[in-house]
Amino acid sequence: MHKQLEELTKQLQNYNDEILQIAEQTRHHHESPDFFGTVKPFVDEVKQVVDEWKRTALAWIQSARPKYVYPQQIETTGENIEKIAIEAFYPNAKISRIKQFHQSIEYTLLLVCERLKENE
């Protein structure tokens, strides 16, 4: 379970960084994307990883009881990354808001990685 959670967490870190890049590029291009051709496939891919990550992380929390990592954090992080995965494609989304979500998500993902290393 530890290895799987570590891999999923790294995948989400990559998606989180990619989402920020998409948001910054979208801001400069000022055009709405093709929803079914671009947005939906990306968001579905992110959601699939988020769902698996949440299941694995919640099971890990229950069994390992890591310090300062709580089920609500995992749920909120999953919701937040799904939210900004959509918003990043739209030029009217505020980049500052996306950056705040990005930092919050990154904090939780790094915390999970640290606790996994401690519990090895």
Short mmCIF file of C-alpha atoms in Angstrom, two decimals:
data_model
loop_
_atom_site.label_atom_id
_atom_site.label_comp_id
_atom_site.label_asym_id
_atom_site.label_seq_id
_atom_site.Cartn_x
_atom_site.Cartn_y
_atom_site.Cartn_z
CA MET A 1 0.00 0.00 0.00
CA HIS A 2 2.86 2.41 0.80
CA LYS A 3 4.45 2.09 -2.64
CA GLN A 4 1.11 2.53 -4.43
CA LEU A 5 0.24 5.59 -2.34
CA GLU A 6 3.67 7.07 -2.98
CA GLU A 7 3.28 6.61 -6.75
CA LEU A 8 -0.25 8.05 -6.77
CA THR A 9 0.89 11.02 -4.68
CA LYS A 10 3.71 11.72 -7.14
CA GLN A 11 1.24 11.50 -10.03
CA LEU A 12 -0.97 14.08 -8.32
CA GLN A 13 2.03 16.34 -7.71
CA ASN A 14 2.74 16.19 -11.44
CA TYR A 15 -0.90 16.92 -12.30
CA ASN A 16 -0.93 19.79 -9.80
CA ASP A 17 2.10 21.37 -11.50
CA GLU A 18 0.66 20.71 -14.96
CA ILE A 19 -2.62 22.38 -13.95
CA LEU A 20 -0.73 25.50 -12.87
CA GLN A 21 1.10 25.57 -16.22
CA ILE A 22 -2.18 25.18 -18.11
CA ALA A 23 -3.70 28.05 -16.12
CA GLU A 24 -0.74 30.32 -16.88
CA GLN A 25 -0.80 29.44 -20.60
CA THR A 26 -4.58 29.90 -20.78
CA ARG A 27 -4.26 33.32 -19.22
CA HIS A 28 -1.96 34.43 -22.04
CA HIS A 29 -4.00 32.95 -24.90
CA HIS A 30 -7.45 34.21 -23.79
CA GLU A 31 -9.39 31.57 -25.67
CA SER A 32 -11.87 29.04 -24.36
CA PRO A 33 -10.82 25.44 -24.90
CA ASP A 34 -12.63 22.60 -26.64
CA PHE A 35 -14.49 21.10 -23.68
CA PHE A 36 -14.97 17.56 -25.02
CA GLY A 37 -11.68 17.42 -26.89
CA THR A 38 -9.35 18.87 -24.28
CA VAL A 39 -10.89 19.65 -20.89
CA LYS A 40 -13.03 16.56 -20.23
CA PRO A 41 -10.36 13.94 -21.11
CA PHE A 42 -7.80 15.68 -18.88
CA VAL A 43 -10.23 16.15 -15.99
CA ASP A 44 -11.41 12.53 -16.25
CA GLU A 45 -7.79 11.35 -16.12
CA VAL A 46 -7.09 13.48 -13.04
CA LYS A 47 -10.32 12.34 -11.37
CA GLN A 48 -9.43 8.68 -11.87
CA VAL A 49 -6.07 9.16 -10.12
CA VAL A 50 -7.66 11.31 -7.39
CA ASP A 51 -10.30 8.65 -6.64
CA GLU A 52 -7.69 5.91 -6.37
CA TRP A 53 -5.40 8.16 -4.30
CA LYS A 54 -8.21 9.03 -1.87
CA ARG A 55 -9.16 5.37 -1.37
CA THR A 56 -5.55 4.36 -0.79
CA ALA A 57 -4.71 7.35 1.41
CA LEU A 58 -7.79 6.91 3.60
CA ALA A 59 -6.98 3.22 4.11
CA TRP A 60 -3.37 4.16 4.95
CA ILE A 61 -4.52 6.79 7.48
CA GLN A 62 -6.75 4.23 9.15
CA SER A 63 -4.00 1.62 9.43
CA ALA A 64 -0.82 3.71 9.94
CA ARG A 65 -2.30 6.68 11.83
CA PRO A 66 0.26 9.19 10.49
CA LYS A 67 0.80 12.41 12.43
CA TYR A 68 -1.06 15.47 11.20
CA VAL A 69 -2.67 13.76 8.19
CA TYR A 70 -6.44 13.55 8.50
CA PRO A 71 -9.22 12.08 6.34
CA GLN A 72 -10.77 15.54 5.83
CA GLN A 73 -7.45 16.81 4.40
CA ILE A 74 -7.40 13.97 1.89
CA GLU A 75 -11.02 14.62 0.85
CA THR A 76 -10.45 18.38 0.52
CA THR A 77 -7.23 17.95 -1.45
CA GLY A 78 -9.01 15.61 -3.87
CA GLU A 79 -11.87 18.06 -4.33
CA ASN A 80 -9.50 20.99 -4.81
CA ILE A 81 -7.38 19.36 -7.49
CA GLU A 82 -10.50 18.32 -9.40
CA LYS A 83 -11.84 21.86 -9.13
CA ILE A 84 -8.71 23.58 -10.47
CA ALA A 85 -8.23 20.92 -13.17
CA ILE A 86 -11.36 22.36 -14.79
CA GLU A 87 -10.83 26.03 -13.94
CA ALA A 88 -7.27 26.08 -15.31
CA PHE A 89 -8.57 25.84 -18.88
CA TYR A 90 -10.68 28.98 -18.68
CA PRO A 91 -9.11 32.43 -19.04
CA ASN A 92 -11.65 34.09 -16.72
CA ALA A 93 -10.49 31.95 -13.77
CA LYS A 94 -8.34 33.98 -11.38
CA ILE A 95 -4.74 32.83 -11.50
CA SER A 96 -4.19 33.90 -7.88
CA ARG A 97 -6.98 31.58 -6.74
CA ILE A 98 -5.55 28.69 -8.74
CA LYS A 99 -2.10 29.37 -7.24
CA GLN A 100 -3.56 29.31 -3.72
CA PHE A 101 -5.25 25.97 -4.39
CA HIS A 102 -2.02 24.70 -5.98
CA GLN A 103 -0.04 25.57 -2.83
CA SER A 104 -2.62 23.99 -0.55
CA ILE A 105 -2.67 20.79 -2.61
CA GLU A 106 1.12 20.71 -2.76
CA TYR A 107 1.36 21.06 1.03
CA THR A 108 -0.87 18.04 1.65
CA LEU A 109 0.84 15.92 -1.01
CA LEU A 110 4.27 16.71 0.44
CA LEU A 111 3.01 15.94 3.93
CA VAL A 112 1.75 12.53 2.77
CA CYS A 113 5.16 11.83 1.15
CA GLU A 114 6.99 12.80 4.35
CA ARG A 115 4.78 10.63 6.54
CA LEU A 116 5.16 7.68 4.17
CA LYS A 117 8.95 7.94 4.46
CA GLU A 118 8.70 8.08 8.27
CA ASN A 119 6.53 4.95 8.37
CA GLU A 120 8.74 2.80 6.12
#
